[in-house]
Coordinates of C-alpha atoms in Angstrom, one line a residue:
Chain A
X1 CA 0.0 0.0 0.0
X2 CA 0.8 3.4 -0.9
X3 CA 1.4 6.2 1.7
X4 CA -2.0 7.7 1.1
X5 CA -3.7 4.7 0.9
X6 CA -2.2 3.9 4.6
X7 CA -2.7 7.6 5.8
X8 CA -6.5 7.0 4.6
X9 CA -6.9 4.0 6.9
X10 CA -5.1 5.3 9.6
X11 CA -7.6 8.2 9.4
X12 CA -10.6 6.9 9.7
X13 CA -9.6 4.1 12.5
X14 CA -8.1 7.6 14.4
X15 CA -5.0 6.2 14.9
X16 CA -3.3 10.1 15.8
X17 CA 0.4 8.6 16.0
X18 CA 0.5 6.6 13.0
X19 CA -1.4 9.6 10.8
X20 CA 1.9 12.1 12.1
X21 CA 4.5 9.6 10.9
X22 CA 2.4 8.5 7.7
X23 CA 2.4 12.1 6.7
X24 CA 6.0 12.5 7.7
X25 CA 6.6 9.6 5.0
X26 CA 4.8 11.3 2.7
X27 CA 6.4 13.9 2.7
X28 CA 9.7 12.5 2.9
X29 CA 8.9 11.2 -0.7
X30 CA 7.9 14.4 -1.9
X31 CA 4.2 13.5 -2.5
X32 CA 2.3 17.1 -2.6
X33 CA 1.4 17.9 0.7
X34 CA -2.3 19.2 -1.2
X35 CA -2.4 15.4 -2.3
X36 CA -2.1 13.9 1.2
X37 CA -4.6 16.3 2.9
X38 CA -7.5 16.1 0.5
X39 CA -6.8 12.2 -0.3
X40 CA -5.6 11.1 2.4
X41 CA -7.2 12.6 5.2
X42 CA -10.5 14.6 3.7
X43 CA -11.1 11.7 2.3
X44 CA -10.6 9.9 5.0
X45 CA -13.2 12.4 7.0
X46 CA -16.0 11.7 4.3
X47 CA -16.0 8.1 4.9
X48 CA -16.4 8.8 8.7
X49 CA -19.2 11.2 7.9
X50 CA -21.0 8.7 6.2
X51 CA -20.0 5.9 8.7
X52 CA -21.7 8.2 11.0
X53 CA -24.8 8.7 9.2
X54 CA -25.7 4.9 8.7
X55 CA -24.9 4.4 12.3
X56 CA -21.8 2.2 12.1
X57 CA -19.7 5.0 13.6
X58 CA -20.4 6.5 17.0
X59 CA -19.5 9.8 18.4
X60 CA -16.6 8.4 20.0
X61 CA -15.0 7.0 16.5
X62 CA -15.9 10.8 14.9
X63 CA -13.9 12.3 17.9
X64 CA -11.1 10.0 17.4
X65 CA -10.7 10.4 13.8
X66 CA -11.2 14.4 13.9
X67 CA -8.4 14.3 16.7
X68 CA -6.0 12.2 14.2
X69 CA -6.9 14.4 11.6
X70 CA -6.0 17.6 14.0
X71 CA -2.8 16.5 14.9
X72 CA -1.6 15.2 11.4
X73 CA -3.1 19.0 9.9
X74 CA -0.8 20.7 12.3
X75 CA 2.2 18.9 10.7
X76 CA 0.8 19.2 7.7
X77 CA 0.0 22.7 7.9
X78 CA 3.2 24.7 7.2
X79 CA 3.9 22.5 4.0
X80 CA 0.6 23.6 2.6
X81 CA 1.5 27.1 3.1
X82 CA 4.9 26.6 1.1
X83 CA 3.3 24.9 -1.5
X84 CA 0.9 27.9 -1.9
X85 CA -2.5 27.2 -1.0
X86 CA -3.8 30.4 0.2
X87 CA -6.6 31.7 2.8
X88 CA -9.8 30.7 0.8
X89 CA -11.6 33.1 2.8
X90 CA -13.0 33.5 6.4
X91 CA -15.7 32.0 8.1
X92 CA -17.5 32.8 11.6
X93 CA -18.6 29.5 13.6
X94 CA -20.2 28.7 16.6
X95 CA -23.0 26.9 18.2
X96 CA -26.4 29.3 18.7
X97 CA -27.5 30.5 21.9
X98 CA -28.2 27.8 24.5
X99 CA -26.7 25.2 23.1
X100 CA -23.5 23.8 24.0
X101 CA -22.8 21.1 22.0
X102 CA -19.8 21.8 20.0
X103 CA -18.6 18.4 18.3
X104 CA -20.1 18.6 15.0
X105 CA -19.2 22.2 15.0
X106 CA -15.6 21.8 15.7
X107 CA -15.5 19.0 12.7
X108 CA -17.2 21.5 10.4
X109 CA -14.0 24.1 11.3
X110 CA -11.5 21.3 11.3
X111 CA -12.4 20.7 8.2
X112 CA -12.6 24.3 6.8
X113 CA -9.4 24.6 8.3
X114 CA -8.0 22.2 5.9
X115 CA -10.1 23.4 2.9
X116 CA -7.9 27.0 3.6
X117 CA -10.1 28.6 5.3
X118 CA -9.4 31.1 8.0
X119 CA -11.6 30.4 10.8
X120 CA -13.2 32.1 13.3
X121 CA -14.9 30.0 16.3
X122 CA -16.6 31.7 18.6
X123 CA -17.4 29.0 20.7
X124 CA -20.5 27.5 22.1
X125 CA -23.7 29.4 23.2
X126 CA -23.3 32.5 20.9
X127 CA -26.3 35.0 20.8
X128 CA -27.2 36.2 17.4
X129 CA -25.7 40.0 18.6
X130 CA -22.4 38.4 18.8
X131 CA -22.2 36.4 15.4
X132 CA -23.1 39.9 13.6
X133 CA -20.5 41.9 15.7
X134 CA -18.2 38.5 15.0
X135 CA -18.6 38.8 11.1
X136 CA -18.5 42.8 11.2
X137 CA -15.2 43.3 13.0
X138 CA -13.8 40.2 11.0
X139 CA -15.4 41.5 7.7
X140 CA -16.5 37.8 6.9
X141 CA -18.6 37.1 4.2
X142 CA -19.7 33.8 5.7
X143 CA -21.2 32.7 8.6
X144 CA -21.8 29.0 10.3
X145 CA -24.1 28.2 12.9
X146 CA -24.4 24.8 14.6
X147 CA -27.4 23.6 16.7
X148 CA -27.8 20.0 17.9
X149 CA -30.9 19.8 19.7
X150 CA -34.4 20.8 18.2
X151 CA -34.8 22.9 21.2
X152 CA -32.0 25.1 20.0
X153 CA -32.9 24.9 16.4
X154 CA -35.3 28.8 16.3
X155 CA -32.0 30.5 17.5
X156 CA -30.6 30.0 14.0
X157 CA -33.8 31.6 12.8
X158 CA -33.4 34.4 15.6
X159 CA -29.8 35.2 14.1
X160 CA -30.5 35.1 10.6
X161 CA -32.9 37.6 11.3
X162 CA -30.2 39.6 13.2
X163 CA -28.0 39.8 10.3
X164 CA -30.8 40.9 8.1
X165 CA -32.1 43.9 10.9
X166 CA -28.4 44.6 10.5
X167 CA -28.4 45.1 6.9
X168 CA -26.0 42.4 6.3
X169 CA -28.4 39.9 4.8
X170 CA -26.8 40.6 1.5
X171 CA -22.8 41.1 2.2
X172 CA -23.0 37.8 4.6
X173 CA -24.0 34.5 3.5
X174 CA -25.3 31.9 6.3
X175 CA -24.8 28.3 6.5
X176 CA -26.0 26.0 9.3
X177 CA -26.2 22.6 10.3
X178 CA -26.2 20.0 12.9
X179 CA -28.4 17.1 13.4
X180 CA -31.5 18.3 13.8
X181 CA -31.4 21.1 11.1
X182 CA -32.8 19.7 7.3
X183 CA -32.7 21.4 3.8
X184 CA -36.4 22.4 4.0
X185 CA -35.8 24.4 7.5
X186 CA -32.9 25.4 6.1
X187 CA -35.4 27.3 3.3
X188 CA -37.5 28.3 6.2
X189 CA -35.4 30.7 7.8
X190 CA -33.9 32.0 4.8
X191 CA -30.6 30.8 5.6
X192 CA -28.1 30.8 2.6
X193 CA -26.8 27.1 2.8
X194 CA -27.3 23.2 4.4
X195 CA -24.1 21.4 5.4
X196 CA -25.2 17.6 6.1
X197 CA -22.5 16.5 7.1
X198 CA -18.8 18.1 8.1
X199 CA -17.4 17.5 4.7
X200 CA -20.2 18.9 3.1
X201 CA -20.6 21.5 5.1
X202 CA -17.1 22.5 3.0
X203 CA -18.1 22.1 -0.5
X204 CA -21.0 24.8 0.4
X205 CA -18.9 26.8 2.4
X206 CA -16.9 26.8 -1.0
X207 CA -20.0 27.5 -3.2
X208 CA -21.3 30.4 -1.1
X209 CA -18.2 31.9 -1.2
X210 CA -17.9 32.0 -4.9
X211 CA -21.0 33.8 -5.2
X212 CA -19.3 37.1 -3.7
X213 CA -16.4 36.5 -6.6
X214 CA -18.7 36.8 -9.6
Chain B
X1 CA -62.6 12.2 13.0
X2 CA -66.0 11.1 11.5
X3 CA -65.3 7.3 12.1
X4 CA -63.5 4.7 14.8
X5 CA -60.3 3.1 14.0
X6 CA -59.1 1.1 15.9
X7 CA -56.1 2.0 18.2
X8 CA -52.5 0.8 18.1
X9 CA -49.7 2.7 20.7
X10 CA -46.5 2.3 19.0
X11 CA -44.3 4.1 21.4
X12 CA -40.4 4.3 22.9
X13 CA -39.9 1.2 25.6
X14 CA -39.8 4.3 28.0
X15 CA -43.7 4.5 27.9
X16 CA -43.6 0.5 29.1
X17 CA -45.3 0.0 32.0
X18 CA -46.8 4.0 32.1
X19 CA -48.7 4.4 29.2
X20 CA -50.7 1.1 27.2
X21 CA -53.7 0.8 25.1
X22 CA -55.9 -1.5 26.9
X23 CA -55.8 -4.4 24.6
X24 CA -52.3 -5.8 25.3
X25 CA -51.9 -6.8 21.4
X26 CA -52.2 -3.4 20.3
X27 CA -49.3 -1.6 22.0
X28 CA -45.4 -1.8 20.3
X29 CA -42.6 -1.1 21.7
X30 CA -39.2 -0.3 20.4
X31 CA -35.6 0.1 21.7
X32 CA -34.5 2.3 23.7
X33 CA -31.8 4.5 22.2
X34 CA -32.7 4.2 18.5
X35 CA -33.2 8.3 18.5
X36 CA -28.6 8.3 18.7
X37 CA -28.8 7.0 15.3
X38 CA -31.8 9.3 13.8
X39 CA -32.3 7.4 10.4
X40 CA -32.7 4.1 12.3
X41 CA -35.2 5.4 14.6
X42 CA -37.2 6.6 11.4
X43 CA -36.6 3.0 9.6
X44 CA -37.8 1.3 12.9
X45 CA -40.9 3.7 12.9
X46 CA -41.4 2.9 9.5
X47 CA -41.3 -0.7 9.4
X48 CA -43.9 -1.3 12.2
X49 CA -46.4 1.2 10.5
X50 CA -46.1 -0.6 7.5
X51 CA -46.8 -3.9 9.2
X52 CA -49.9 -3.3 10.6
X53 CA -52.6 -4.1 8.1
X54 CA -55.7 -2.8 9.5
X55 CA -55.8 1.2 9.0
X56 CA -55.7 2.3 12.3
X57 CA -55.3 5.7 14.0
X58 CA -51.3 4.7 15.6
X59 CA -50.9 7.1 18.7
X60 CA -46.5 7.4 18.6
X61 CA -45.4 7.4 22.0
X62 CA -42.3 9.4 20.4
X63 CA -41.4 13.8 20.0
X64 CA -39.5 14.7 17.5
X65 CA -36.7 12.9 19.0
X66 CA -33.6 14.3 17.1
X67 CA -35.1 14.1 14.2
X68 CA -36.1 10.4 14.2
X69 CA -39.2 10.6 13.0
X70 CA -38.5 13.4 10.3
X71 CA -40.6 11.9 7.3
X72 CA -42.6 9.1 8.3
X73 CA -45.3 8.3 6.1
X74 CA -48.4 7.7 7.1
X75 CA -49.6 5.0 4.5
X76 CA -53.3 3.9 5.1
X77 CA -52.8 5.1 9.1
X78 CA -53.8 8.2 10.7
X79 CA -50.6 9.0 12.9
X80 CA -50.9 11.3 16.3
X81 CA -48.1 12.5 17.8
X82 CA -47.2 14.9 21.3
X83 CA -45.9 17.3 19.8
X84 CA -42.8 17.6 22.1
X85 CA -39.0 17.3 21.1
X86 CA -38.6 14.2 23.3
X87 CA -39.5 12.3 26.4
X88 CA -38.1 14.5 28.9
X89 CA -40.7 17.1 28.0
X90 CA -43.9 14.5 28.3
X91 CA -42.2 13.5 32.0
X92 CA -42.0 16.9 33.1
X93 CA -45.5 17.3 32.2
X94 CA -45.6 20.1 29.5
X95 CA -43.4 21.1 26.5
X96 CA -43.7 24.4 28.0
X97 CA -42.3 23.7 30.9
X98 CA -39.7 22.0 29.0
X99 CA -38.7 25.4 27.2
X100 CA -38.7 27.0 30.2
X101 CA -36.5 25.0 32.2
X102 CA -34.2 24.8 28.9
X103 CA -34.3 28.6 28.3
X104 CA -33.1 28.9 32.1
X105 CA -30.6 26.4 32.4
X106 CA -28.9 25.9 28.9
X107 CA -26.3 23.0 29.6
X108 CA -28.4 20.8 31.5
X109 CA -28.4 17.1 31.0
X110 CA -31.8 15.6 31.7
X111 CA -31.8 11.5 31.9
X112 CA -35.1 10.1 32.3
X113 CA -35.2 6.7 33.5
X114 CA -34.9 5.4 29.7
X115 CA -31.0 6.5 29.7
X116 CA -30.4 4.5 32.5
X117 CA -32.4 1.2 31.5
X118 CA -30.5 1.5 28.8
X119 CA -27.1 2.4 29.9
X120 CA -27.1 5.0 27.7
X121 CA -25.7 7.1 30.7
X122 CA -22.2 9.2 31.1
X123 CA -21.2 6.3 33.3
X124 CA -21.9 3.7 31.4
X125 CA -21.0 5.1 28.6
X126 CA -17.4 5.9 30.0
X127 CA -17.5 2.3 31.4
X128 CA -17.9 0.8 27.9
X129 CA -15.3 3.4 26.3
X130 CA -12.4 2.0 28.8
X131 CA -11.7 -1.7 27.1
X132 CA -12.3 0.1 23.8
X133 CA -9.9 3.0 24.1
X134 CA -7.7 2.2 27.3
X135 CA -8.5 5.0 30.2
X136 CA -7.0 8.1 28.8
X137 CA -8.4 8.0 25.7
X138 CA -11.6 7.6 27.7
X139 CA -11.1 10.1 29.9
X140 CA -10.5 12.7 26.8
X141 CA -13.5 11.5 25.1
X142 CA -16.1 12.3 27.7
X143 CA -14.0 15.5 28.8
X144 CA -14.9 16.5 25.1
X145 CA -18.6 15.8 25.2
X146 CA -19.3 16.3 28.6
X147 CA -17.3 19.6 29.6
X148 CA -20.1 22.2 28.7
X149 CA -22.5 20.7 31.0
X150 CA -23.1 22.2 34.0
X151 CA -26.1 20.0 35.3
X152 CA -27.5 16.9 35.9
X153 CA -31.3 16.2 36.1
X154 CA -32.9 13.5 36.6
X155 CA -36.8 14.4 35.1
X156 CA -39.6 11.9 36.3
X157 CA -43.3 12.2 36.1
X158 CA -43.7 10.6 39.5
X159 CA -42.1 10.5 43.3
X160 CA -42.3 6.8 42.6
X161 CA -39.9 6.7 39.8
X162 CA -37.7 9.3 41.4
X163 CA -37.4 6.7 44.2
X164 CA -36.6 4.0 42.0
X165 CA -33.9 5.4 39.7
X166 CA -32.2 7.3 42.4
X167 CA -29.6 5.1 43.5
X168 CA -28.4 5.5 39.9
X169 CA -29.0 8.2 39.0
X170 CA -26.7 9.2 42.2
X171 CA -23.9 7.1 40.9
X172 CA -24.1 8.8 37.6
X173 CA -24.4 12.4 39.1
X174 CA -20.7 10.8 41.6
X175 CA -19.1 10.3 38.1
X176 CA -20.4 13.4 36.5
X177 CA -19.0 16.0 39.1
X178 CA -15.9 15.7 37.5
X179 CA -17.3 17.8 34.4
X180 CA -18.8 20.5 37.2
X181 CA -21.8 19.1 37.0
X182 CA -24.6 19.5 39.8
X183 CA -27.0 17.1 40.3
X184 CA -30.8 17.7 40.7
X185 CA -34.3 15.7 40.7
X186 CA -36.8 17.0 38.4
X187 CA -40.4 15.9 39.9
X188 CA -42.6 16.4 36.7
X189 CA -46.2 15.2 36.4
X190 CA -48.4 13.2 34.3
X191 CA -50.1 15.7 32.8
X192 CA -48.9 15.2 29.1
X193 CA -48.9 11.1 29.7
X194 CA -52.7 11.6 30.5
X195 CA -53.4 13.5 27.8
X196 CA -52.2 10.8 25.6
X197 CA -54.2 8.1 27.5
X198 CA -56.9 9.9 26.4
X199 CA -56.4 9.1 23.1
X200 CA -56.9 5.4 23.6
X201 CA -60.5 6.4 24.2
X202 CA -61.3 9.6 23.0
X203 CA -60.4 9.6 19.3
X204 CA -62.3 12.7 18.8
X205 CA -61.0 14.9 21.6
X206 CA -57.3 15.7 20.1
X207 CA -55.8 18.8 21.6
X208 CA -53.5 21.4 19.8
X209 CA -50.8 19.4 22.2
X210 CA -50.8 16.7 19.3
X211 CA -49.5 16.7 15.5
X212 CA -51.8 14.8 13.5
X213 CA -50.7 13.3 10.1
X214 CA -54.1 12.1 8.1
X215 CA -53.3 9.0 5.6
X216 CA -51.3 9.5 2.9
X217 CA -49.3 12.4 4.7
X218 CA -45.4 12.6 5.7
X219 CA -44.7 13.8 9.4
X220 CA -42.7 16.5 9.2
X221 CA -40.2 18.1 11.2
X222 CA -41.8 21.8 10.7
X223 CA -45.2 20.2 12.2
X224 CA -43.5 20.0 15.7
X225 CA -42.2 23.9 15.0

């Protein structure tokens, strides 16, 4: 097996040592760091994502592979820089007020963090006053709020609203996501994007973005 | 509802024991803990509902439970639901006083006696974690889901159940103090558990408390809302 291959395995099981010295090897024969992040471990974080979703993966395994995938990033990190993959852009998380579950939303940054993103987290608990001042002083274009539990859920409304009484509705695009949060609710509150999962939750992160380029 | 059906209480194995339609071969129960994995809850749901062949008006003995029952479809069945976002709200009595208590105390951990029938408490949890993961590894993974918390409450709709649970629930509160977390006993009522008892007899008589899905419809999450 190949370096990635192993990297990919060693991923998903959330082995932390063996992802630092599989990248090491990697890098050692001069595979592009770009490569081993998005097949290696991305990837690798997909296939978790969806070994989550049909219930074959616990919380437990998802925290284990997101730690493995931390610790091989920060190795990885200063490589990525010298091999030119810039800032993408910046992006305020956090979970909404009164919730304080923060697991899928440190997966979601985790993984923005390797997609080049710069990211913001503003923690657990955040009111909708302090995502708007969050994306104002940071001048962030993009916004991702978290909510696990369906009692949580109308705060994403409540600060969706607050960016639009702030007149931001059209210079800041939302995203949300979490477990109890679907594409139809997401339409609902007129939030800007769904991210199913943590992976996805990039590939939209991505595609609102663009929509400030054009 | 012009005519009878008849009735069929398809309910979480919480309700066991508190809530059953009088004929014994008309009440289902599932598993415990199917809500963790939302789509197997829903498939569960599902599967039973199809099952049954008479139409019949199928009371769920479930809230929106994560999600779980997020596009059920009715089929030939009329479905009625509590419209609650889980158990803990039809033990305390209300889903008001479920927001309330929520809106007051954001980090609370409420166990009914399901999670601990179960086992699907922090203890047991971290109990099953250490042959998996050896102790450290344990020890970091329930620091990182349990470190926001700030309480532990034990919600029953009865003195009695209090009584019974207690002993565990006190071990689990021992274990939990670790993360900061205070334990407290949350004496509820069975106000919302009545209401549904109802139903068995009153088919007529549903209250805006309920979300009712006519044949043919999909539940859907925005019902509960």
């Amino acid at each position: 097996m190949n370096e990635i291959t192993v990297l990919y395995s060693n991923t998903i099981a959330g082995d932390a040592d063996a992802v630092v010295e599989n990248i090491q090897s990697a890098l050692d024969a001069n595979i592009n760091p770009e490569k081993i992040l998005n097949e290696g471990m991305i990837a690798a974080m997909q296939e978790v994502g969806r070994l989550f979703e049909e219930g074959e993966y616990f919380v437990p395994e998802m925290l284990i592979a997101g730690r493995a995938m931390q610790a091989g990033l920060n190795l990885l990190r200063p490589h990525l820089l010298d091999s030119e993959v810039g800032k993408v852009g910046k992006v305020v998380i956090g979970t909404v007020q009164g919730d304080l579950h923060d697991i899928g939303k440190n997966l979601v940054g985790l993984m923005l963090e390797g997609a080049g993103f710069d990211v913001i987290d503003l923690g657990t608990d955040v009111t909708p006053d302090q995502f708007v001042e969050a994306a104002k002083e940071n001048d962030a274009k993009l916004v991702g709020l978290s909510a696990l539990l369906t009692t949580t859920m109308p705060n994403m409304e409540k600060t969706v609203d607050a960016f639009r009484a702030a007149g931001m509705a059209d210079t800041v695009n939302i995203m949300v996501g979490g477990a109890p949060v679907t594409q139809e609710y997401t339409d609902k509150i007129g939030a800007d994007g769904f991210g199913q999962d943590a992976s996805r939750a990039v590939s939209v992160a991505k595609d609102l973005l663009s929509r400030f380029e054009d | 509802m012009s005519q009878t059906l008849p009735v069929v209480f398809l309910a979480c194995k919480v309700f066991e024991g508190i809530l059953e339609s009088k004929e014994e071969s008309n009440n289902v129960f599932l598993d415990y803990g199917l809500h963790s994995i939302p789509k197997q809850l829903t498939k569960a749901v599902q599967e039973q509902l199809d099952a049954l062949p008479e139409p019949s008006l199928i009371v769920l003995g479930y809230g929106l439970c994560g999600n779980g029952l997020n596009n059920i479809k009715a089929g030939k069945h009329t479905l009625v639901i509590p419209k609650a976002d889980d158990c803990v709200a039809m033990f305390m009595g209300s889903r008001k006083r479920y927001m309330d208590q929520f809106a007051e105390n954001p980090g609370t951990y409420y166990p009914t006696k399901g999670w601990f029938e179960v086992g699907s408490d922090p203890l047991s949890e971290y109990k099953k974690l250490i042959p998996k993961y050896g102790e450290e590894t344990a020890d970091w993974l329930m620091e990182t889901q349990y470190q926001h918390y700030k309480k532990l409450v034990f919600v029953a709709h009865t003195e009695d159940d209090l009584k019974t649970y207690r002993p565990r629930a006190l071990e689990v509160a021992a274990y939990c103090e670790r993360f900061g977390m205070v334990y407290e006993e949350y004496q509820g009522s069975d106000e919302f558990i009545q209401k549904i008892d109802n139903l068995f007899d009153f088919q007529d008589k549903i209250s805006e408390e309920f979300v009712v899905v006519q044949s043919d419809g999909i539940l859907k999450q925005e019902m509960f809302l």
